[in-house]
mmCIF file of C-alpha atoms in Angstrom:
data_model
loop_
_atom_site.group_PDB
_atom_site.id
_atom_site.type_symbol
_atom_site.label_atom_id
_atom_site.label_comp_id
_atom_site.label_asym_id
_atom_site.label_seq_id
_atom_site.Cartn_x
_atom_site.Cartn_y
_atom_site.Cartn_z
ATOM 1 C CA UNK Q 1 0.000 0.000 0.000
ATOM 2 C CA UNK Q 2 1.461 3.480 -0.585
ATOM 3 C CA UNK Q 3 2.429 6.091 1.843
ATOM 4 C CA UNK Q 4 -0.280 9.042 2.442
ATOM 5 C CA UNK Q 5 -0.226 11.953 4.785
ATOM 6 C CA UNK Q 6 -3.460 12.577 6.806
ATOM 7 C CA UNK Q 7 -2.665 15.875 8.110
ATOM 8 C CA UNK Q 8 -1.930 17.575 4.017
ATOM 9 C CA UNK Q 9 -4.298 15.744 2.367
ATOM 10 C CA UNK Q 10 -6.706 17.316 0.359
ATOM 11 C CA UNK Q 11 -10.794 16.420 1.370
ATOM 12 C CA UNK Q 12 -10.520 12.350 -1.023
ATOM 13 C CA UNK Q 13 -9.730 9.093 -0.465
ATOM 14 C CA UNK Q 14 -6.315 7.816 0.377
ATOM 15 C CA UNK Q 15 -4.623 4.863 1.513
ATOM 16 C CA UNK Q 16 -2.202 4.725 4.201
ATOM 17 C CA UNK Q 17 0.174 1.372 4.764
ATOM 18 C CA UNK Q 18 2.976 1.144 5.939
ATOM 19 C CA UNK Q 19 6.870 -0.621 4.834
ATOM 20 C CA UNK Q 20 7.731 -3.289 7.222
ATOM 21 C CA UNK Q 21 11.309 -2.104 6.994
ATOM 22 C CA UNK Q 22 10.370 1.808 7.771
ATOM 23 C CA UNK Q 23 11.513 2.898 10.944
ATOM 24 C CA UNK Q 24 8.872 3.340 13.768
ATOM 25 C CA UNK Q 25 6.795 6.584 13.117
ATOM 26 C CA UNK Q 26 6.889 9.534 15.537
ATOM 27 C CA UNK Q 27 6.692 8.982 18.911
ATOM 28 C CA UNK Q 28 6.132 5.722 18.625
ATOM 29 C CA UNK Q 29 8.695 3.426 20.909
ATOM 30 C CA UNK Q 30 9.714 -0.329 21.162
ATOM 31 C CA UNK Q 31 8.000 -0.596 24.541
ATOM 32 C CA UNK Q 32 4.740 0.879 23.219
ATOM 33 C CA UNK Q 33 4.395 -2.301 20.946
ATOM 34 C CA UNK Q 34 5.638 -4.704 23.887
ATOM 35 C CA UNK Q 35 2.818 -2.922 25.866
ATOM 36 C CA UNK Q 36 0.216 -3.127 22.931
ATOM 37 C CA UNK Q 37 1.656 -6.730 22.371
ATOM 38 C CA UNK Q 38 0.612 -7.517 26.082
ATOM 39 C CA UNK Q 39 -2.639 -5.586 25.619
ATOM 40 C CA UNK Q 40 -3.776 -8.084 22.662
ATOM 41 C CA UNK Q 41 -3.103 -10.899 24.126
ATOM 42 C CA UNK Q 42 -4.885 -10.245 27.382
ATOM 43 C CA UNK Q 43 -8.429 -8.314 25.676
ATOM 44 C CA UNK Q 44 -8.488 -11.673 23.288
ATOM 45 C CA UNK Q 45 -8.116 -14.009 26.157
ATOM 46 C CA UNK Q 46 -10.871 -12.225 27.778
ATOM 47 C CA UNK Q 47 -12.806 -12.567 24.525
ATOM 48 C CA UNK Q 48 -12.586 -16.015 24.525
ATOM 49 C CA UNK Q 49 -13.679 -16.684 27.764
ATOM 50 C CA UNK Q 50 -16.092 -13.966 27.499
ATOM 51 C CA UNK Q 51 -17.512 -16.155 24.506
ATOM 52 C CA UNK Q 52 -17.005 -19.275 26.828
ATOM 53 C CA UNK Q 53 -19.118 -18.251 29.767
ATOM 54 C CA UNK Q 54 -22.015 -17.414 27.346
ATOM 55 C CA UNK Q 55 -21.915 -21.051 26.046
ATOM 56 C CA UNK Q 56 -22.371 -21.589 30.111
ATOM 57 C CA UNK Q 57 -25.402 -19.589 30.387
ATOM 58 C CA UNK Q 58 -23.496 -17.439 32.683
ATOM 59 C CA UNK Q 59 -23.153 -14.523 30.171
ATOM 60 C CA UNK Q 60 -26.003 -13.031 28.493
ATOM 61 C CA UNK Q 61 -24.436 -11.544 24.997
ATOM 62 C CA UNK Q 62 -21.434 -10.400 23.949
ATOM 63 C CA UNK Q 63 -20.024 -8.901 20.613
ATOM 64 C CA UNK Q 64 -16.651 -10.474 20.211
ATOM 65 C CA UNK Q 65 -13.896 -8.278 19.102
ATOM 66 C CA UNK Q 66 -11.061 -11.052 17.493
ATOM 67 C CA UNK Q 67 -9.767 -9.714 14.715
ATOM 68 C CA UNK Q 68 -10.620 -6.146 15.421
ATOM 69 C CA UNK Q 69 -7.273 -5.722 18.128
ATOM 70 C CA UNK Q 70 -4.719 -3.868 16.234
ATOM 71 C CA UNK Q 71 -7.195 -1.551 14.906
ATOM 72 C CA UNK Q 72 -8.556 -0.354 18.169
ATOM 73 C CA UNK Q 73 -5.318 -0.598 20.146
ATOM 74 C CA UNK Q 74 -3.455 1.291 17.382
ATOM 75 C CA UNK Q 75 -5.898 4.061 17.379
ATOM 76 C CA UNK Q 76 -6.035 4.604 21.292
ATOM 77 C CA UNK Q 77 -2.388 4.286 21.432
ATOM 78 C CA UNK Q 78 -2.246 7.605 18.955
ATOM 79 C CA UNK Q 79 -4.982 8.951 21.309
ATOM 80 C CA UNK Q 80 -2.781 7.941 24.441
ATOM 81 C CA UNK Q 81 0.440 9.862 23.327
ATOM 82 C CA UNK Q 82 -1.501 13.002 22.570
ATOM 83 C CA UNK Q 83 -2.807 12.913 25.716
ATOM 84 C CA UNK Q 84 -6.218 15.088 25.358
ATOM 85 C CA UNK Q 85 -8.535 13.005 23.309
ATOM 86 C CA UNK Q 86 -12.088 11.684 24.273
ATOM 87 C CA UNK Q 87 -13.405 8.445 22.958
ATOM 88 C CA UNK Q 88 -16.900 7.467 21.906
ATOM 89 C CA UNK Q 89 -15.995 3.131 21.494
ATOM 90 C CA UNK Q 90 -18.900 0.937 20.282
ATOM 91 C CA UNK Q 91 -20.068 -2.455 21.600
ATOM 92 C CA UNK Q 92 -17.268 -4.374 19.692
ATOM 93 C CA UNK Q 93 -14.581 -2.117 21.403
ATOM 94 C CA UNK Q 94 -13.088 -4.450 24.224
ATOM 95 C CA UNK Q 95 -9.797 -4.018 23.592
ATOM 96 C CA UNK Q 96 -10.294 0.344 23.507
ATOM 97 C CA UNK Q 97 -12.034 -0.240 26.922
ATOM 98 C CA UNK Q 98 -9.477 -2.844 28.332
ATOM 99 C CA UNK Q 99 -6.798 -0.598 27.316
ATOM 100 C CA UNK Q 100 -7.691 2.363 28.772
ATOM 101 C CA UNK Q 101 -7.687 0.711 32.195
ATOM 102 C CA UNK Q 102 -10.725 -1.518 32.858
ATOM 103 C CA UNK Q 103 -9.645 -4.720 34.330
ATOM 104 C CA UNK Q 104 -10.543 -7.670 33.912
ATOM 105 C CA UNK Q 105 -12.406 -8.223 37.008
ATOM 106 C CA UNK Q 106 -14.099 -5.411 35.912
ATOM 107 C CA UNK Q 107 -15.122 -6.577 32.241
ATOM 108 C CA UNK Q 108 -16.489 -9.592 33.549
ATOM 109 C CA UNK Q 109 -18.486 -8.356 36.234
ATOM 110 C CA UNK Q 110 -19.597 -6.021 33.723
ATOM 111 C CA UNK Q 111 -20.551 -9.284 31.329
ATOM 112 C CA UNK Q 112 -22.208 -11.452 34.007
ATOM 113 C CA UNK Q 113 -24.160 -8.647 35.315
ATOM 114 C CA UNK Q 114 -22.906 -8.213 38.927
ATOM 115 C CA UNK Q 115 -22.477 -6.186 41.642
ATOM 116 C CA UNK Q 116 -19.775 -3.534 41.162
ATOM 117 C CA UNK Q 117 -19.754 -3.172 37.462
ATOM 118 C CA UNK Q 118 -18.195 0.662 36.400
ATOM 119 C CA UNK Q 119 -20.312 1.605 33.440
ATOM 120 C CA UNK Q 120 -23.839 1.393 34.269
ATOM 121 C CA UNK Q 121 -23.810 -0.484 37.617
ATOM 122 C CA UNK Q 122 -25.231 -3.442 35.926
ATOM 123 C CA UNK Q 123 -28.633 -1.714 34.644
ATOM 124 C CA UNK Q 124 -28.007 -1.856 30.837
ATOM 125 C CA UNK Q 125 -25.910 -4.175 27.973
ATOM 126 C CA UNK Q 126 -22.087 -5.299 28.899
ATOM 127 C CA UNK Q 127 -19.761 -2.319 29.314
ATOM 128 C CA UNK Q 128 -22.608 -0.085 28.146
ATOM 129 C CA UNK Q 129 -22.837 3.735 29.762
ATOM 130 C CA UNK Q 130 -20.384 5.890 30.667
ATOM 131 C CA UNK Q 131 -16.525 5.525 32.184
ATOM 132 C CA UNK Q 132 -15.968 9.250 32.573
ATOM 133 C CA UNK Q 133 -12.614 8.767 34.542
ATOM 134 C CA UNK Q 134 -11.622 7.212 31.543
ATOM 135 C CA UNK Q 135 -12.841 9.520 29.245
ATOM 136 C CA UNK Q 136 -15.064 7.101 27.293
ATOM 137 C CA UNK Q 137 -18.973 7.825 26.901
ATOM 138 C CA UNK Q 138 -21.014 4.766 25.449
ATOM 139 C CA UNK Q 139 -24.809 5.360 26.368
ATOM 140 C CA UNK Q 140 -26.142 2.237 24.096
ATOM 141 C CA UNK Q 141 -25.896 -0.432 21.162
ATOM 142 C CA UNK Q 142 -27.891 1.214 18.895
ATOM 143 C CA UNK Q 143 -26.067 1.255 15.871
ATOM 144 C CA UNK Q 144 -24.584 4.972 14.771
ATOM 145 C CA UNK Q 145 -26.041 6.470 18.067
ATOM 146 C CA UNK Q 146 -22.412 7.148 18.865
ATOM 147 C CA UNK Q 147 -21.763 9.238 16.018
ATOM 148 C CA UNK Q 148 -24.255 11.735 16.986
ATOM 149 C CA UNK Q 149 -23.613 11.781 20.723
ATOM 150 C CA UNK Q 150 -19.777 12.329 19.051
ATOM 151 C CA UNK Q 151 -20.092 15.288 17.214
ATOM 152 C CA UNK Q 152 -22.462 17.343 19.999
ATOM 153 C CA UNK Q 153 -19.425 16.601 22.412
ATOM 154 C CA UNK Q 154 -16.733 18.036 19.980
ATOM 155 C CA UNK Q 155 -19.012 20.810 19.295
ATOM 156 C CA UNK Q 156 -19.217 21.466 23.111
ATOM 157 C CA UNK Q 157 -15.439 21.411 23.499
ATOM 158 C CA UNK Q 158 -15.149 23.797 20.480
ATOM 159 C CA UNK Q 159 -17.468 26.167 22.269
ATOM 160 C CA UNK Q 160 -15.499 25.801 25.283
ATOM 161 C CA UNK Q 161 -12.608 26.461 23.749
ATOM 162 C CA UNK Q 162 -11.167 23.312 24.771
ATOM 163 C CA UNK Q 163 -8.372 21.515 22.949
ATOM 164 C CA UNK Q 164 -9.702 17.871 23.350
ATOM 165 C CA UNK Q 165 -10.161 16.155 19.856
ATOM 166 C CA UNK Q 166 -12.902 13.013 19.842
ATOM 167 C CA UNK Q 167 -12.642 9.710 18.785
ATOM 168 C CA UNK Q 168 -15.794 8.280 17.415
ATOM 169 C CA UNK Q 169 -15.608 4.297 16.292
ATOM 170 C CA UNK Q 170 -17.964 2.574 14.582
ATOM 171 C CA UNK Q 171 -18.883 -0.294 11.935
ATOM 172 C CA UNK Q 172 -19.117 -0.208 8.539
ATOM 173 C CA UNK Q 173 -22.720 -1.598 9.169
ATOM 174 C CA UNK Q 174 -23.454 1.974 11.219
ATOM 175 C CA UNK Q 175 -22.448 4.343 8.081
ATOM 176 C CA UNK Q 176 -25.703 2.668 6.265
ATOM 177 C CA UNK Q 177 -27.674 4.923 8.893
ATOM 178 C CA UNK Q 178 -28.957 7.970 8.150
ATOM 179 C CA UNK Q 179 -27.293 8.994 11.489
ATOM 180 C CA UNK Q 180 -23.636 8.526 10.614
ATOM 181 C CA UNK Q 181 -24.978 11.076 7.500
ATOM 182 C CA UNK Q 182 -26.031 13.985 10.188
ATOM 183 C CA UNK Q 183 -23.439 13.666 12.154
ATOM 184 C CA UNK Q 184 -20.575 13.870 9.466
ATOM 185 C CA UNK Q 185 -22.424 16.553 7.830
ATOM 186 C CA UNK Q 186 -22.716 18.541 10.743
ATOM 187 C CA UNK Q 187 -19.189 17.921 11.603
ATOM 188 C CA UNK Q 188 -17.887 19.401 9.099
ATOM 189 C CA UNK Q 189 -20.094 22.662 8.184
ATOM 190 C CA UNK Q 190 -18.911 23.280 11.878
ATOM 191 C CA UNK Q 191 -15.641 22.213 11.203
ATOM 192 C CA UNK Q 192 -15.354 20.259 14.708
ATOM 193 C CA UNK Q 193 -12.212 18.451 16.222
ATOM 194 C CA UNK Q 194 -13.276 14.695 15.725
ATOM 195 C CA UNK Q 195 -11.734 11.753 14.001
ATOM 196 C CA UNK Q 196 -14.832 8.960 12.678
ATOM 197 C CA UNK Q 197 -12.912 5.713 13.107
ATOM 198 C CA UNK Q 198 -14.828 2.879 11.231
ATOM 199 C CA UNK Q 199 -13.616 -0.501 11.884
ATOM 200 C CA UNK Q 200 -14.784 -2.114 8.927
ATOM 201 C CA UNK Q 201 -15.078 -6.064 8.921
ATOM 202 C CA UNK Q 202 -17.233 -6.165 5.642
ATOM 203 C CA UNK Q 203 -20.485 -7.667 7.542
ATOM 204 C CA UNK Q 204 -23.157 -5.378 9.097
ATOM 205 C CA UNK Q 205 -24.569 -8.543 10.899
ATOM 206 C CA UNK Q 206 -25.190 -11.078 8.313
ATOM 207 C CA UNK Q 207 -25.136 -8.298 5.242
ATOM 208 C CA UNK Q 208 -22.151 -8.370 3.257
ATOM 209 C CA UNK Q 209 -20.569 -4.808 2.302
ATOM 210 C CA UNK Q 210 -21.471 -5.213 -1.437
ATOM 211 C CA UNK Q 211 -25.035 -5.425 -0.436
ATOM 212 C CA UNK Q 212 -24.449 -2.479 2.193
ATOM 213 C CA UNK Q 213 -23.504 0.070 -0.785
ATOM 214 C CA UNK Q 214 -21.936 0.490 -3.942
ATOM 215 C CA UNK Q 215 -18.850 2.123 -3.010
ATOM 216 C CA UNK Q 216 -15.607 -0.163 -2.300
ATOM 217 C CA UNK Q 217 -14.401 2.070 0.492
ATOM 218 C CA UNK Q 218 -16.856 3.680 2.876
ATOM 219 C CA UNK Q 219 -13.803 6.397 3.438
ATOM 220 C CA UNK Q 220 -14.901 7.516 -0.038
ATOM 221 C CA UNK Q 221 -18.000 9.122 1.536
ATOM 222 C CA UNK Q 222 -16.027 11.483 3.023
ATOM 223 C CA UNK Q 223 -14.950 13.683 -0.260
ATOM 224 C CA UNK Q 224 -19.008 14.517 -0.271
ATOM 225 C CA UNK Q 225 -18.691 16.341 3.053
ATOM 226 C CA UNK Q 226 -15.346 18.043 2.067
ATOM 227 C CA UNK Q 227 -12.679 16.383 4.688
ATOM 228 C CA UNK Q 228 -10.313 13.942 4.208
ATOM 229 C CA UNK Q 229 -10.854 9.971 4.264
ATOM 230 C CA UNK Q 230 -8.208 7.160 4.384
ATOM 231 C CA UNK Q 231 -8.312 3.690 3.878
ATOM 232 C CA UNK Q 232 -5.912 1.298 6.889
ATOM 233 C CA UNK Q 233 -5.105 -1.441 7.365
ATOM 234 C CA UNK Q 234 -6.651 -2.471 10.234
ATOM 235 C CA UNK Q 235 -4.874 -5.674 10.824
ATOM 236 C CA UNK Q 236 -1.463 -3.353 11.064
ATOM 237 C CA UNK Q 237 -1.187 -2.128 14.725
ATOM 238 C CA UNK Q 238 1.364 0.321 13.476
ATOM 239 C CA UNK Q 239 -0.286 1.861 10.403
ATOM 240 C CA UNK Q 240 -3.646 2.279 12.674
ATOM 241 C CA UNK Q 241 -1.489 4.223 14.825
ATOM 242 C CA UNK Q 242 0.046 6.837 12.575
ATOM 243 C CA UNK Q 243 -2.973 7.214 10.396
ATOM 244 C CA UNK Q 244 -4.970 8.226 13.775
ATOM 245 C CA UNK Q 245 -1.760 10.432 14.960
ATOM 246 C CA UNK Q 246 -1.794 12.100 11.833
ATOM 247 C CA UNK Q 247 -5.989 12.708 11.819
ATOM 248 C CA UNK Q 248 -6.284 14.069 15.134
ATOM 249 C CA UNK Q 249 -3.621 16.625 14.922
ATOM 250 C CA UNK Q 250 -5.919 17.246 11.678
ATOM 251 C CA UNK Q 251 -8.958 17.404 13.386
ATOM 252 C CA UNK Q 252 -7.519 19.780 16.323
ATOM 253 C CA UNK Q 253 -6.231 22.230 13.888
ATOM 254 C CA UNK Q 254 -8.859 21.977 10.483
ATOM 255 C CA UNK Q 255 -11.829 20.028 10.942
ATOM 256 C CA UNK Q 256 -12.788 16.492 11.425
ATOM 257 C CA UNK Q 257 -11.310 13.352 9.467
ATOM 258 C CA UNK Q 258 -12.725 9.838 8.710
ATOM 259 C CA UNK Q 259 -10.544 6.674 8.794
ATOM 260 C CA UNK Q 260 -11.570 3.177 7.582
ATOM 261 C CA UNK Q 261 -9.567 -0.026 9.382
ATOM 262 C CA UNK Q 262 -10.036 -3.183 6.980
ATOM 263 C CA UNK Q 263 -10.555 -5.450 9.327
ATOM 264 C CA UNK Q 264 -11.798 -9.134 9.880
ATOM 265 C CA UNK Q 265 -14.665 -10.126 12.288
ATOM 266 C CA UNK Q 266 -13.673 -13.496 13.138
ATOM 267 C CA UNK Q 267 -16.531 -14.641 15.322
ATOM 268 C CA UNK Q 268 -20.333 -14.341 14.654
ATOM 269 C CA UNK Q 269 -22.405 -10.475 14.925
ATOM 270 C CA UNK Q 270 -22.838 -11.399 18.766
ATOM 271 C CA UNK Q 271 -23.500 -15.075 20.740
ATOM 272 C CA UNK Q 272 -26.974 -14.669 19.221
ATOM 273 C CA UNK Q 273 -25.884 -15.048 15.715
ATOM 274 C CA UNK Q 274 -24.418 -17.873 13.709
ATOM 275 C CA UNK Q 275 -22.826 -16.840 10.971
ATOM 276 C CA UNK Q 276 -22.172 -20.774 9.236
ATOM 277 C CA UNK Q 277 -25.490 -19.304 7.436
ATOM 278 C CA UNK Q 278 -24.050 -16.649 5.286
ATOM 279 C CA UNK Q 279 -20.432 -16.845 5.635
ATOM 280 C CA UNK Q 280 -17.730 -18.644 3.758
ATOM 281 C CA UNK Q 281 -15.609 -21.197 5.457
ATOM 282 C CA UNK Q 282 -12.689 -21.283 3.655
ATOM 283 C CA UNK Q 283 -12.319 -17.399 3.121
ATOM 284 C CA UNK Q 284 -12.923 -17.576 7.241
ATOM 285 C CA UNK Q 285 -9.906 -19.405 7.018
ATOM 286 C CA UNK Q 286 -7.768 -17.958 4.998
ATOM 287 C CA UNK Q 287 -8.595 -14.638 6.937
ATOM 288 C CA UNK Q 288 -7.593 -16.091 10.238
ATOM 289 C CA UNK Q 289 -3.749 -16.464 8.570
ATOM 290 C CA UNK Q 290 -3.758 -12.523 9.159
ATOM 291 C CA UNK Q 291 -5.442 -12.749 13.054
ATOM 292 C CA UNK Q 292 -2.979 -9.844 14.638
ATOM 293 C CA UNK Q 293 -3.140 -11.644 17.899
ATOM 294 C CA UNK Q 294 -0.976 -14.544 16.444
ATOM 295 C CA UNK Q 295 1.086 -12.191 13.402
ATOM 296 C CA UNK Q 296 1.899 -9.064 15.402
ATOM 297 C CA UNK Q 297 3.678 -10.793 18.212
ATOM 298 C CA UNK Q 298 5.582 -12.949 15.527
ATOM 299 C CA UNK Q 299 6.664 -9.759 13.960
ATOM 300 C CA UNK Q 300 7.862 -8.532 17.393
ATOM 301 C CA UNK Q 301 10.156 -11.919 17.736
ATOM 302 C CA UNK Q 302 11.334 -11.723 14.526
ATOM 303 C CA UNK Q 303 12.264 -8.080 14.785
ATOM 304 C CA UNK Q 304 14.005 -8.594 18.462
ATOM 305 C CA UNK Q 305 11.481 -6.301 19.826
ATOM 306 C CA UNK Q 306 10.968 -9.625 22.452
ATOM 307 C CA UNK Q 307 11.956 -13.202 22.783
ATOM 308 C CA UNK Q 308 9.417 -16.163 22.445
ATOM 309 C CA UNK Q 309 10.137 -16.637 26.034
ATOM 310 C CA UNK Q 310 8.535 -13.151 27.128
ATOM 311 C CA UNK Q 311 5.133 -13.218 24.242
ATOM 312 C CA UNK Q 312 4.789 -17.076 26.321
ATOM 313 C CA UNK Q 313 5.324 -15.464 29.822
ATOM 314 C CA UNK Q 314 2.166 -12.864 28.145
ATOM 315 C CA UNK Q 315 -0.436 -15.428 27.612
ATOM 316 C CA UNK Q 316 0.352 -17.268 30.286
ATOM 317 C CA UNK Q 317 -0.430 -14.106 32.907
ATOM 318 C CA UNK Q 318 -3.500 -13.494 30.749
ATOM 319 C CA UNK Q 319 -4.875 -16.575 31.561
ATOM 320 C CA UNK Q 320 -4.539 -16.529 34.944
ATOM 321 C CA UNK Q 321 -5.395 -12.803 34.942
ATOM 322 C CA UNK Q 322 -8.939 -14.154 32.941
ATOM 323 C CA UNK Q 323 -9.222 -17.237 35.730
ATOM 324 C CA UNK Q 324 -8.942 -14.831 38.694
ATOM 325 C CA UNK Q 325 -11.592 -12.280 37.072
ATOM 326 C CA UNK Q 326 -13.736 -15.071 35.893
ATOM 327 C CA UNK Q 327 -13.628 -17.158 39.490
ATOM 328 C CA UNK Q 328 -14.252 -13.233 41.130
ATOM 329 C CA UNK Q 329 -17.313 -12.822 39.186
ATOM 330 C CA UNK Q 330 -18.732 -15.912 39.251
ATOM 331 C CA UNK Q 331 -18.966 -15.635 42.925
ATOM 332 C CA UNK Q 332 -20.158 -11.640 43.718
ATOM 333 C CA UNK Q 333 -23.721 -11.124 44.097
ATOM 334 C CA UNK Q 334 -26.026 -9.166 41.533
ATOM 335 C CA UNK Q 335 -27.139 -5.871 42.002
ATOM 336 C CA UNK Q 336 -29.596 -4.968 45.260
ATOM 337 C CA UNK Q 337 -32.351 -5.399 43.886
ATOM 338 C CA UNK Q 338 -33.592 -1.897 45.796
ATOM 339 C CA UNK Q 339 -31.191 0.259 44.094
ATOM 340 C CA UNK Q 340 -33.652 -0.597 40.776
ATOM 341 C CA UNK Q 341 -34.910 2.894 40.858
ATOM 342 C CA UNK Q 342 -32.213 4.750 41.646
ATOM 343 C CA UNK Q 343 -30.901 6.819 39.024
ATOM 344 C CA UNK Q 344 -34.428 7.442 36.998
ATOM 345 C CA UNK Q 345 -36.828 10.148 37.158
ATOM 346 C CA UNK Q 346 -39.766 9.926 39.424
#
């Protein structure tokens, strides 16, 4: 793919890749991809036995997020350095969420519905409400409600006169709403400080993209609002990094930007869905040779970034991270069931 820069491009489409053999972009050190390396590995062993626990009956529903890691941990590493971002994630953004500090005590309370969990205090969907602290707002699954909710909070900060660019995520499936159109619209007459990050996996549930629109890229969209869109790949931790570097210094000091991550969903929509009904094996397959979880911390090794020894010494502390936060769980109580009204208008 060939080099682009987000920050003087012109309001079109442009891809963005990256040269295995470049150096590391700005800012951007060998222990930030050890610590992104230890990130993946822990969010997808939560996954799994996120995934695992529903097959139990012990977790309601859950959107998995495999295949999705080095597009979301990319992006909020860019977000990290810059240090005055907010985020609007949506309900396939465990490893954003994980990343930013949730544990994973925390993310499982959250997914069993008990006691103690940070977003909504167990009263709506898994990790579903708001983790101010954090600087992450998520008020529900509806799909493209985030985009909205978005834009009114960059518009606030522009009012305010407050530096803080927004990250909005979303899925290609989202962009077929006629909300993702207001909000990108309204983003840019009002030239607002927000980067659209959709994490495209081709599927909006069981719809392919080619049935979703006519357009190969959904980035393309962006030329009709007049600001910049780039196509990523989303499978490249380092390449989702730069592009969202470059896009919020954009946003901060022009107007808002929209990103696509290529992607792969490797698991169904959600546990509800089963997606042998309208999915191809064999190009399932041949996807999972790209998984990031298993290629990025090869490319690590084989760079000398970190030994075998160190990626092993990783998934074996996620387990038992996942076994202590599943066993914790398992055994706290659910919510008091008197606290029901708190919170709600009389």
């Amino acid at each position: 793919m060939t080099q682009a820069n987000v920050t003087d491009a012109e309001p079109a489409i442009a891809t963005v890749g990256r040269n295995a053999e470049a150096p590391l972009p700005a800012g951007l050190t060998a222990d930030d991809l050890l610590e992104v390396c230890r990130q993946m590995i822990l969010v997808r062993a939560m996954d799994e036995r996120i995934w695992m626990m529903n097959r139990q009956g012990k977790v309601p529903i859950a959107a998995s997020c495999q295949g999705h890691e080095a597009a979301q941990l990319g992006s909020l590493l860019a977000a990290q350095k810059d240090g005055d971002c907010f985020l609007f994630p949506y309900y396939r953004d465990l490893a954003v969420k994980m990343a930013v500090g949730l544990t994973p005590r925390q993310v499982m309370l959250s997914f069993m519905g008990k006691d103690g969990e940070p977003y909504s205090g167990a009263r709506q969907f898994p990790l579903q409400g708001a983790d101010l602290p954090r600087n992450i707002i998520q008020i529900s699954n509806v799909v493209a409600a985030g985009l909205t909710q978005s834009v009114g909070y960059a518009l606030g900060c522009k009012m305010l006169g407050d530096d803080t660019v927004t990250l909005c995520y979303f899925g290609d499936g989202a962009t077929s709403q006629g909300e993702t159109h207001e909000a990108m619209n309204f983003a840019a007459i009002h030239n607002l400080p927000v980067v659209f990050i959709c994490e495209n996996n081709k599927f909006a549930i069981s719809t392919p993209q080619e049935i979703q629109m006519v357009v190969s890229d959904v980035a393309a969209r962006a030329e009709g609002y007049g600001f910049p869109g780039f196509v990523i790949d989303g499978l490249d931790v380092i390449a989702c990094y730069e592009a969202t570097r470059q896009a919020i210094e954009h946003a901060r000091t022009v107007g808002p930007a929209l990103i696509e991550m290529k992607v792969e969903r490797f698991m169904p929509h959600t546990t509800d869905d089963d997606d042998r009904r309208y999915r191809d094996r064999d190009a399932l397959d041949a996807a999972r040779q790209f998984d990031p979880v298993a290629v990025f911390p090869a490319q690590m090794v084989e760079q000398g970034i970190v030994t075998q020894a160190r990626v092993d010494e990783f998934r074996a502390d996620a387990q038992s991270q996942v076994n202590d936060a599943t066993d914790f769980a398992d055994a706290a109580q659910p919510p008091d069931a008197s606290t029901i009204y708190d919170h709600l208008y009389v």
